[in-house]
CSV table of C-alpha atoms and ligand atoms in Angstrom, one decimal:
chain,number,residue,atom,x,y,z
A,1,UNK,CA,-6.1,21.8,-42.8
A,2,UNK,CA,-5.0,23.4,-46.1
A,3,UNK,CA,-3.4,21.0,-48.6
A,4,UNK,CA,-2.0,21.8,-52.0
A,5,UNK,CA,-2.5,19.1,-54.7
A,6,UNK,CA,-0.2,19.1,-57.7
A,7,UNK,CA,-0.5,17.1,-60.9
A,8,UNK,CA,2.6,17.7,-63.0
A,9,UNK,CA,2.7,16.7,-66.7
A,10,UNK,CA,5.5,17.2,-69.1
A,11,UNK,CA,4.4,20.7,-70.1
A,12,UNK,CA,1.6,21.3,-67.7
A,13,UNK,CA,1.0,21.6,-64.0
A,14,UNK,CA,-2.5,21.4,-62.5
A,15,UNK,CA,-3.1,22.4,-58.9
A,16,UNK,CA,-5.9,22.7,-56.3
A,17,UNK,CA,-5.7,24.2,-52.9
A,18,UNK,CA,-8.1,22.3,-50.5
A,19,UNK,CA,-9.3,23.3,-47.1
A,20,UNK,CA,-10.2,20.0,-45.4
A,21,UNK,CA,-12.2,19.8,-42.3
A,22,UNK,CA,-14.3,17.0,-40.8
A,23,UNK,CA,-17.4,17.6,-42.9
A,24,UNK,CA,-16.2,20.0,-45.6
A,25,UNK,CA,-13.8,19.7,-48.5
A,26,UNK,CA,-13.6,23.2,-49.9
A,27,UNK,CA,-11.5,24.0,-53.0
A,28,UNK,CA,-10.1,27.5,-52.2
A,29,UNK,CA,-8.3,27.9,-55.5
A,30,UNK,CA,-7.3,25.9,-58.5
A,31,UNK,CA,-5.6,26.3,-61.8
A,32,UNK,CA,-3.3,25.1,-64.5
A,33,UNK,CA,0.1,26.2,-65.9
A,34,UNK,CA,0.2,25.2,-69.6
A,35,UNK,CA,3.0,25.1,-72.2
A,36,UNK,CA,5.8,24.9,-69.6
A,37,UNK,CA,9.1,25.0,-71.4
A,38,UNK,CA,7.4,26.0,-74.6
A,39,UNK,CA,6.7,29.5,-76.1
A,40,UNK,CA,3.4,31.1,-74.9
A,41,UNK,CA,3.3,29.7,-71.4
A,42,UNK,CA,0.1,30.5,-69.6
A,43,UNK,CA,-1.4,30.4,-66.1
A,44,UNK,CA,-5.1,30.1,-65.5
A,45,UNK,CA,-6.0,30.6,-61.8
A,46,UNK,CA,-9.4,30.8,-60.1
A,47,UNK,CA,-10.7,31.0,-56.6
A,48,UNK,CA,-13.8,29.9,-54.7
A,49,UNK,CA,-14.8,33.6,-54.4
A,50,UNK,CA,-15.2,33.7,-58.2
A,51,UNK,CA,-12.1,35.7,-59.1
A,52,UNK,CA,-10.0,34.4,-61.9
A,53,UNK,CA,-7.2,35.4,-64.2
A,54,UNK,CA,-5.5,34.1,-67.3
A,55,UNK,CA,-2.1,35.4,-68.0
A,56,UNK,CA,0.9,34.7,-70.2
A,57,UNK,CA,4.2,34.2,-68.2
A,58,UNK,CA,7.6,33.0,-69.1
A,59,UNK,CA,7.7,29.5,-67.7
A,60,UNK,CA,11.0,27.9,-68.8
A,61,UNK,CA,10.6,25.0,-66.3
A,62,UNK,CA,8.4,23.5,-63.6
A,63,UNK,CA,10.2,25.4,-60.8
A,64,UNK,CA,9.2,28.8,-62.3
A,65,UNK,CA,5.6,27.4,-62.8
A,66,UNK,CA,5.4,26.5,-59.1
A,67,UNK,CA,6.7,29.9,-58.1
A,68,UNK,CA,4.0,31.6,-60.2
A,69,UNK,CA,1.3,29.4,-58.6
A,70,UNK,CA,2.5,30.4,-55.1
A,71,UNK,CA,2.5,34.1,-56.2
A,72,UNK,CA,-1.1,33.6,-57.4
A,73,UNK,CA,-2.2,31.9,-54.1
A,74,UNK,CA,-0.6,34.8,-52.1
A,75,UNK,CA,-1.6,37.7,-54.4
A,76,UNK,CA,-3.7,40.5,-52.9
A,77,UNK,CA,-6.3,40.4,-55.7
A,78,UNK,CA,-6.6,36.7,-56.5
A,79,UNK,CA,-5.0,35.1,-53.5
A,80,UNK,CA,-6.5,32.9,-50.8
A,81,UNK,CA,-3.6,32.7,-48.5
A,82,UNK,CA,-1.9,35.3,-46.2
A,83,UNK,CA,1.2,33.1,-45.9
A,84,UNK,CA,2.5,29.8,-47.2
A,85,UNK,CA,2.8,28.6,-43.6
A,86,UNK,CA,-1.0,28.0,-43.8
A,87,UNK,CA,-0.4,25.1,-46.2
A,88,UNK,CA,0.2,22.0,-44.2
A,89,UNK,CA,1.5,19.7,-47.0
A,90,UNK,CA,1.7,19.2,-50.7
A,91,UNK,CA,0.2,16.1,-52.3
A,92,UNK,CA,1.6,14.9,-55.7
A,93,UNK,CA,-0.1,12.6,-58.2
A,94,UNK,CA,2.5,10.1,-59.3
A,95,UNK,CA,1.5,7.7,-62.1
A,96,UNK,CA,3.7,4.7,-61.5
A,97,UNK,CA,4.8,3.3,-58.1
A,98,UNK,CA,5.8,-0.2,-59.5
A,99,UNK,CA,5.8,-2.9,-56.8
A,100,UNK,CA,7.5,-0.5,-54.4
A,101,UNK,CA,4.4,1.5,-53.3
A,102,UNK,CA,1.1,0.0,-52.1
A,103,UNK,CA,0.2,3.2,-50.3
A,104,UNK,CA,0.8,6.9,-50.4
A,105,UNK,CA,4.1,8.0,-48.8
A,106,UNK,CA,5.8,11.1,-47.4
A,107,UNK,CA,8.5,11.9,-50.0
A,108,UNK,CA,12.2,11.7,-49.1
A,109,UNK,CA,15.3,11.0,-51.2
A,110,UNK,CA,14.7,7.3,-51.0
A,111,UNK,CA,11.1,7.6,-52.3
A,112,UNK,CA,12.3,9.9,-55.1
A,113,UNK,CA,14.9,7.2,-56.1
A,114,UNK,CA,12.2,4.6,-56.1
A,115,UNK,CA,9.9,6.8,-58.3
A,116,UNK,CA,12.9,7.3,-60.7
A,117,UNK,CA,13.5,3.5,-60.8
A,118,UNK,CA,10.0,3.3,-62.3
A,119,UNK,CA,10.9,5.6,-65.3
A,120,UNK,CA,11.2,2.6,-67.7
A,121,UNK,CA,7.6,1.6,-66.8
A,122,UNK,CA,6.1,5.1,-67.2
A,123,UNK,CA,8.6,7.1,-69.4
A,124,UNK,CA,6.1,9.8,-70.2
A,125,UNK,CA,4.6,10.3,-66.7
A,126,UNK,CA,7.1,9.7,-63.9
A,127,UNK,CA,9.8,12.1,-65.1
A,128,UNK,CA,7.4,15.1,-65.1
A,129,UNK,CA,5.9,13.9,-61.8
A,130,UNK,CA,9.5,14.1,-60.3
A,131,UNK,CA,9.9,17.6,-61.9
A,132,UNK,CA,6.8,18.7,-60.0
A,133,UNK,CA,8.0,17.3,-56.7
A,134,UNK,CA,11.5,18.8,-57.0
A,135,UNK,CA,10.0,22.2,-58.1
A,136,UNK,CA,7.8,22.2,-54.9
A,137,UNK,CA,10.8,21.2,-52.7
A,138,UNK,CA,12.8,24.1,-54.1
A,139,UNK,CA,9.9,26.6,-53.7
A,140,UNK,CA,8.7,25.4,-50.3
A,141,UNK,CA,11.7,23.9,-48.5
A,142,UNK,CA,10.9,21.8,-45.5
A,143,UNK,CA,7.2,21.5,-46.4
A,144,UNK,CA,5.8,17.9,-46.1
A,145,UNK,CA,5.4,16.4,-49.6
A,146,UNK,CA,3.4,13.3,-50.2
A,147,UNK,CA,3.3,11.0,-53.3
A,148,UNK,CA,-0.1,9.4,-54.2
A,149,UNK,CA,0.3,6.7,-56.8
A,150,UNK,CA,-2.2,5.7,-59.6
A,151,UNK,CA,-0.9,2.1,-59.2
A,152,UNK,CA,-1.0,1.8,-55.4
A,153,UNK,CA,-4.6,0.7,-54.9
A,154,UNK,CA,-4.0,-2.2,-57.3
A,155,UNK,CA,-1.0,-3.6,-55.4
A,156,UNK,CA,-3.4,-6.0,-53.5
A,157,UNK,CA,-4.1,-7.9,-56.8
A,158,UNK,CA,-2.9,-11.5,-56.3
A,159,UNK,CA,-0.1,-13.0,-58.5
A,160,UNK,CA,-2.5,-15.2,-60.4
A,161,UNK,CA,-4.2,-12.0,-61.7
A,162,UNK,CA,-1.2,-9.8,-62.2
A,163,UNK,CA,1.2,-12.2,-63.9
A,164,UNK,CA,1.4,-12.5,-67.6
A,165,UNK,CA,2.2,-16.0,-68.9
A,166,UNK,CA,5.6,-15.1,-70.2
A,167,UNK,CA,8.9,-16.7,-69.1
A,168,UNK,CA,9.1,-15.9,-65.3
A,169,UNK,CA,12.6,-14.4,-65.7
A,170,UNK,CA,11.1,-11.5,-67.6
A,171,UNK,CA,8.9,-10.6,-64.7
A,172,UNK,CA,12.0,-10.7,-62.4
A,173,UNK,CA,14.2,-8.8,-64.8
A,174,UNK,CA,11.9,-6.1,-66.1
A,175,UNK,CA,8.9,-6.1,-63.7
A,176,UNK,CA,6.7,-7.1,-66.6
A,177,UNK,CA,3.2,-7.7,-65.0
A,178,UNK,CA,-0.2,-6.0,-64.6
A,179,UNK,CA,0.0,-2.9,-62.4
A,180,UNK,CA,-3.3,-1.1,-63.2
A,181,UNK,CA,-4.0,2.6,-63.2
A,182,UNK,CA,-6.7,5.1,-62.1
A,183,UNK,CA,-6.2,3.5,-58.7
A,184,UNK,CA,-7.0,6.8,-56.8
A,185,UNK,CA,-10.4,7.0,-58.6
A,186,UNK,CA,-11.2,3.3,-58.1
A,187,UNK,CA,-10.3,3.6,-54.4
A,188,UNK,CA,-12.4,6.8,-54.0
A,189,UNK,CA,-15.6,5.6,-55.6
A,190,UNK,CA,-15.5,2.1,-54.1
A,191,UNK,CA,-15.1,3.6,-50.6
A,192,UNK,CA,-18.1,5.8,-51.2
A,193,UNK,CA,-20.2,2.8,-52.6
A,194,UNK,CA,-19.3,0.8,-49.5
A,195,UNK,CA,-20.3,3.7,-47.2
A,196,UNK,CA,-23.6,4.1,-49.1
A,197,UNK,CA,-24.4,0.4,-48.7
A,198,UNK,CA,-23.1,0.5,-45.1
A,199,UNK,CA,-21.3,-2.7,-46.1
A,200,UNK,CA,-17.5,-2.9,-45.6
A,201,UNK,CA,-17.4,-6.4,-47.0
A,202,UNK,CA,-19.1,-5.5,-50.3
A,203,UNK,CA,-18.0,-6.9,-53.7
A,204,UNK,CA,-17.9,-3.8,-55.9
A,205,UNK,CA,-17.1,-3.5,-59.6
A,206,UNK,CA,-15.9,0.1,-60.4
A,207,UNK,CA,-16.1,1.3,-64.0
A,208,UNK,CA,-13.9,4.4,-64.6
A,209,UNK,CA,-15.0,5.3,-68.1
A,210,UNK,CA,-13.5,8.4,-69.6
A,211,UNK,CA,-11.0,9.3,-72.3
A,212,UNK,CA,-9.0,6.5,-70.7
A,213,UNK,CA,-11.1,3.7,-69.2
A,214,UNK,CA,-10.5,1.0,-66.7
A,215,UNK,CA,-12.6,-1.4,-64.7
A,216,UNK,CA,-11.7,-2.9,-61.3
A,217,UNK,CA,-12.9,-5.7,-59.0
A,218,UNK,CA,-12.9,-4.6,-55.4
A,219,UNK,CA,-13.5,-7.1,-52.6
A,220,UNK,CA,-14.1,-5.6,-49.1
A,221,UNK,CA,-12.1,-2.5,-50.1
A,222,UNK,CA,-9.2,-4.5,-51.7
A,223,UNK,CA,-8.6,-4.5,-55.4
A,224,UNK,CA,-8.4,-8.1,-56.7
A,225,UNK,CA,-8.2,-7.4,-60.5
A,226,UNK,CA,-8.2,-4.5,-63.0
A,227,UNK,CA,-8.4,-4.2,-66.7
A,228,UNK,CA,-5.4,-2.0,-67.4
A,229,UNK,CA,-2.0,-3.8,-67.4
A,230,UNK,CA,1.7,-3.0,-67.3
A,231,UNK,CA,0.7,0.2,-69.1
A,232,UNK,CA,-2.7,2.0,-69.5
A,233,UNK,CA,-3.1,0.5,-73.0
A,234,UNK,CA,-4.9,-2.7,-71.9
A,235,UNK,CA,-8.5,-3.3,-71.1
A,236,UNK,CA,-11.6,-1.9,-72.8
A,237,UNK,CA,-11.2,0.2,-76.0
A,238,UNK,CA,-10.6,3.9,-75.2
A,239,UNK,CA,-10.6,7.3,-76.9
A,240,UNK,CA,-7.4,6.6,-78.9
A,241,UNK,CA,-6.1,3.3,-77.3
A,242,UNK,CA,-6.8,-0.2,-78.5
A,243,UNK,CA,-7.5,-1.9,-75.2
A,244,UNK,CA,-7.0,-5.6,-75.3
A,245,UNK,CA,-5.8,-7.3,-78.5
A,246,UNK,CA,-4.0,-10.5,-79.5
A,247,UNK,CA,-0.3,-9.7,-78.8
A,248,UNK,CA,0.6,-11.3,-82.2
A,249,UNK,CA,-1.1,-8.3,-83.9
A,250,UNK,CA,2.0,-6.3,-82.8
A,251,UNK,CA,4.6,-8.4,-84.6
A,252,UNK,CA,2.2,-8.9,-87.6
A,253,UNK,CA,2.0,-5.1,-88.0
A,254,UNK,CA,5.7,-4.6,-87.6
A,255,UNK,CA,6.3,-7.1,-90.3
A,256,UNK,CA,3.5,-6.4,-92.8
A,257,UNK,CA,3.1,-2.6,-92.3
A,258,UNK,CA,6.9,-2.2,-91.9
A,259,UNK,CA,6.5,-0.3,-88.6
A,260,UNK,CA,9.1,0.2,-85.9
A,261,UNK,CA,8.4,-0.5,-82.3
A,262,UNK,CA,7.8,3.2,-81.7
A,263,UNK,CA,5.4,3.5,-84.6
A,264,UNK,CA,3.3,0.5,-83.4
A,265,UNK,CA,3.3,2.0,-79.9
A,266,UNK,CA,2.0,5.3,-81.3
A,267,UNK,CA,-0.6,3.6,-83.5
A,268,UNK,CA,-2.0,1.6,-80.6
A,269,UNK,CA,-1.9,4.5,-78.1
A,270,UNK,CA,-2.8,7.5,-80.2
A,271,UNK,CA,-4.6,6.3,-83.4
A,272,UNK,CA,-6.8,3.5,-82.3
A,273,UNK,CA,-9.8,3.0,-80.0
A,274,UNK,CA,-12.9,5.2,-80.8
A,275,UNK,CA,-10.8,7.3,-83.1
A,276,UNK,CA,-9.3,4.5,-85.1
A,277,UNK,CA,-12.5,2.4,-85.5
A,278,UNK,CA,-14.8,5.3,-86.2
A,279,UNK,CA,-12.5,7.6,-88.1
A,280,UNK,CA,-14.6,10.4,-86.6
A,281,UNK,CA,-13.3,11.3,-83.2
A,282,UNK,CA,-11.8,10.1,-79.9
A,283,UNK,CA,-14.6,11.9,-78.0
A,284,UNK,CA,-17.6,9.9,-76.9
A,285,UNK,CA,-20.0,12.7,-77.5
A,286,UNK,CA,-18.9,13.2,-81.1
A,287,UNK,CA,-19.2,9.5,-81.6
A,288,UNK,CA,-22.8,9.4,-80.2
A,289,UNK,CA,-23.8,12.3,-82.4
A,290,UNK,CA,-22.2,10.6,-85.5
A,291,UNK,CA,-23.9,7.3,-84.7
A,292,UNK,CA,-27.2,9.0,-84.2
A,293,UNK,CA,-26.9,10.5,-87.7
A,294,UNK,CA,-26.2,7.1,-89.2
A,295,UNK,CA,-22.5,6.7,-89.2
A,296,UNK,CA,-22.0,2.9,-89.0
A,297,UNK,CA,-18.4,2.9,-87.9
A,298,UNK,CA,-19.1,5.3,-85.0
A,299,UNK,CA,-21.9,3.0,-84.0
A,300,UNK,CA,-19.6,0.0,-84.2
A,301,UNK,CA,-17.0,1.8,-82.0
A,302,UNK,CA,-19.6,2.4,-79.3
A,303,UNK,CA,-20.9,-1.1,-79.5
A,304,UNK,CA,-17.4,-2.5,-79.2
A,305,UNK,CA,-16.9,-0.4,-76.1
A,306,UNK,CA,-20.2,-1.4,-74.5
A,307,UNK,CA,-19.6,-5.1,-75.2
A,308,UNK,CA,-16.1,-5.0,-73.8
A,309,UNK,CA,-17.4,-3.2,-70.6
A,310,UNK,CA,-20.2,-5.8,-70.2
A,311,UNK,CA,-17.7,-8.7,-70.6
A,312,UNK,CA,-15.4,-7.2,-68.0
A,313,UNK,CA,-18.2,-6.8,-65.5
A,314,UNK,CA,-19.2,-10.5,-66.2
A,315,UNK,CA,-15.6,-11.6,-65.7
A,316,UNK,CA,-15.2,-9.7,-62.5
A,317,UNK,CA,-18.4,-10.9,-61.0
A,318,UNK,CA,-16.9,-14.4,-61.5
A,319,UNK,CA,-13.6,-13.3,-60.0
A,320,UNK,CA,-15.3,-11.8,-57.0
A,321,UNK,CA,-17.7,-14.8,-56.6
A,322,UNK,CA,-20.7,-12.4,-56.9
A,323,UNK,CA,-21.3,-8.7,-57.0
A,324,UNK,CA,-23.1,-6.3,-54.7
A,325,UNK,CA,-22.6,-3.1,-56.6
A,326,UNK,CA,-21.5,-1.7,-59.9
A,327,UNK,CA,-20.2,1.9,-59.9
A,328,UNK,CA,-19.9,4.2,-62.9
A,329,UNK,CA,-17.6,7.1,-62.8
A,330,UNK,CA,-15.5,9.6,-65.0
A,331,UNK,CA,-16.6,11.5,-68.1
A,332,UNK,CA,-18.6,8.8,-69.9
A,333,UNK,CA,-19.6,6.8,-66.8
A,334,UNK,CA,-21.0,9.9,-65.1
A,335,UNK,CA,-22.7,11.5,-68.1
A,336,UNK,CA,-24.0,8.9,-70.5
A,337,UNK,CA,-27.2,7.3,-69.4
A,338,UNK,CA,-27.5,5.5,-72.8
A,339,UNK,CA,-24.1,3.9,-72.5
A,340,UNK,CA,-24.8,2.8,-68.9
A,341,UNK,CA,-28.0,1.2,-70.1
A,342,UNK,CA,-26.3,-0.6,-73.0
A,343,UNK,CA,-23.6,-1.9,-70.8
A,344,UNK,CA,-26.0,-3.2,-68.2
A,345,UNK,CA,-28.9,-4.5,-70.3
A,346,UNK,CA,-27.1,-7.8,-70.9
A,347,UNK,CA,-26.4,-8.3,-67.2
A,348,UNK,CA,-29.9,-8.9,-65.9
A,349,UNK,CA,-28.9,-12.5,-65.3
A,350,UNK,CA,-26.6,-11.2,-62.6
A,351,UNK,CA,-29.5,-9.6,-60.9
A,352,UNK,CA,-28.9,-6.1,-62.3
A,353,UNK,CA,-32.1,-4.0,-62.8
A,354,UNK,CA,-31.6,-0.5,-64.0
A,355,UNK,CA,-34.3,2.1,-63.1
A,356,UNK,CA,-34.5,3.9,-66.4
A,357,UNK,CA,-36.1,7.0,-64.8
A,358,UNK,CA,-33.3,7.4,-62.2
A,359,UNK,CA,-30.7,6.6,-64.9
A,360,UNK,CA,-31.8,9.5,-66.9
A,361,UNK,CA,-31.8,12.1,-64.1
A,362,UNK,CA,-29.0,14.5,-63.1
A,363,UNK,CA,-26.7,12.8,-60.6
A,364,UNK,CA,-25.1,15.3,-58.3
A,365,UNK,CA,-22.3,13.8,-56.2
A,366,UNK,CA,-23.7,10.3,-56.5
A,367,UNK,CA,-26.9,8.6,-57.4
A,368,UNK,CA,-28.4,5.1,-57.0
A,369,UNK,CA,-29.8,4.2,-60.4
A,370,UNK,CA,-30.9,0.6,-59.9
A,371,UNK,CA,-34.5,-0.4,-59.0
A,372,UNK,CA,-35.4,-1.2,-55.4
A,373,UNK,CA,-35.7,-4.9,-56.3
A,374,UNK,CA,-32.3,-5.0,-58.1
A,375,UNK,CA,-30.1,-7.6,-56.4
A,376,UNK,CA,-27.1,-5.6,-57.5
A,377,UNK,CA,-27.0,-1.9,-56.6
A,378,UNK,CA,-25.9,0.4,-59.5
A,379,UNK,CA,-24.4,3.8,-58.5
A,380,UNK,CA,-23.1,6.7,-60.5
A,381,UNK,CA,-20.5,8.4,-58.3
A,382,UNK,CA,-18.6,11.5,-59.4
A,383,UNK,CA,-14.9,10.8,-59.0
A,384,UNK,CA,-12.6,13.3,-57.4
A,385,UNK,CA,-9.0,12.2,-57.6
A,386,UNK,CA,-7.6,15.5,-56.4
A,387,UNK,CA,-9.8,15.3,-53.2
A,388,UNK,CA,-8.6,11.8,-52.6
A,389,UNK,CA,-5.0,12.9,-53.0
A,390,UNK,CA,-5.6,15.8,-50.6
A,391,UNK,CA,-7.2,13.4,-48.0
A,392,UNK,CA,-4.3,10.9,-48.3
A,393,UNK,CA,-1.8,13.8,-47.9
A,394,UNK,CA,-3.7,15.2,-44.9
A,395,UNK,CA,-3.7,11.8,-43.2
A,396,UNK,CA,0.1,11.4,-43.7
A,397,UNK,CA,0.8,15.0,-42.7
A,398,UNK,CA,-1.1,14.5,-39.4
B,401,LIG,P1,-12.7,12.1,-68.8
B,401,LIG,O1,-11.5,11.5,-69.4
B,401,LIG,O2,-13.1,11.5,-67.5
B,401,LIG,O3,-12.7,13.6,-68.8
B,401,LIG,O4,-13.9,11.8,-69.9
B,401,LIG,C1,-13.9,12.3,-71.2
B,401,LIG,C2,-14.9,11.5,-72.0
B,401,LIG,O5,-16.2,11.7,-71.4
B,401,LIG,C3,-15.0,12.0,-73.4
B,401,LIG,O6,-15.0,10.9,-74.3
B,401,LIG,C4,-16.3,12.7,-73.4
B,401,LIG,O7,-16.9,12.7,-74.7
B,401,LIG,C5,-17.1,11.9,-72.5
B,401,LIG,N1,-18.3,12.6,-72.0
B,401,LIG,C6,-18.4,13.7,-71.3
B,401,LIG,N2,-19.7,14.1,-71.2
B,401,LIG,C7,-20.5,13.2,-71.9
B,401,LIG,C8,-21.9,13.0,-72.2
B,401,LIG,N3,-22.8,13.9,-71.7
B,401,LIG,N4,-22.2,11.9,-72.9
B,401,LIG,C9,-21.3,11.1,-73.3
B,401,LIG,N5,-20.0,11.2,-73.1
B,401,LIG,C10,-19.6,12.2,-72.4
């Protein structure tokens, strides 16, 4: 079954065309439209046969971008389809589903209205997600379209964990609560971990550590807590985001640095985290290199990150009443043996024993990196959010 996966941002649109069969998940083609609505729009397209092209096109809006993607998929030189009829359905990544969506859904007008109702909660993400959906509806009328939400997997979190201790009316009026993000990734890697352990009841802590990072506590496949909050700003420190801080810091900054709400928001989302503490970079590799050459603030930023990740794992093992497996995924989680070691070395009291040899080896799709005697299994599992979106879409299309 061929499924097109679309991830639309405000000025970009990423796509992957999957061919899913029982035991194979081939990516037939993938690419990205960049600078949509801006001068110098560009389409990069590549196929599994190794052909690729990179061309400038006029892309005034997402609709034209989707039409160009379809032309590329059907083109005689770089195409992988004879006809669009071969595509069974289109799966869309949608960032915020609020409390409305605990699962992926087939898109209709009511679903689009509910996604639009979440605009105040995700003003930068949901509007371009809708643009991507409407562009595909226009270019492929009648084709099944599915929405897969970053927040959906976290909708099983109980109220004691998702509520903030603000006046209750604010939750009712504005929906102010923890939602959590990266749900598609946490769902994907926790399912693989449960399969690898052959234990559908497993208590799993999933650490999605990348430019944005979040940690989730998963009990028998159900998420019970996660580190991101109403927005993706909460939790562990990230590339440019603060992670958790005392909320009084916000009003203090507004008063004493004379900042507007918008300026504080930008400071906390774009100028903080690794970048803000180190003054070097938001990128973990740059930070590691700077720390290795003696930069104390780069070293501090990394230590703050490791410490925060260890604390969340400790907290979530308490929330779960134990832990059977810890999973590392995303850019940092998959690629940094030294950070994995530093996060886990304080957790031997939980029964975590890392095999340093396995931890330093290449991982492939997944790898067990704990010792045979370790009470808690530690896995590195490559995340694949697009594949998960394709699988969810295929299941609904069927
Ligand atoms: P992501 O958002 O999942 O693409 O992850 C991006 C982050 O992963 C960046 O901070 C990268 O520096 C980090 N990363 C990628 N490769 C490595 C590596 N080999 N060692 C440390 N961090 C890495």
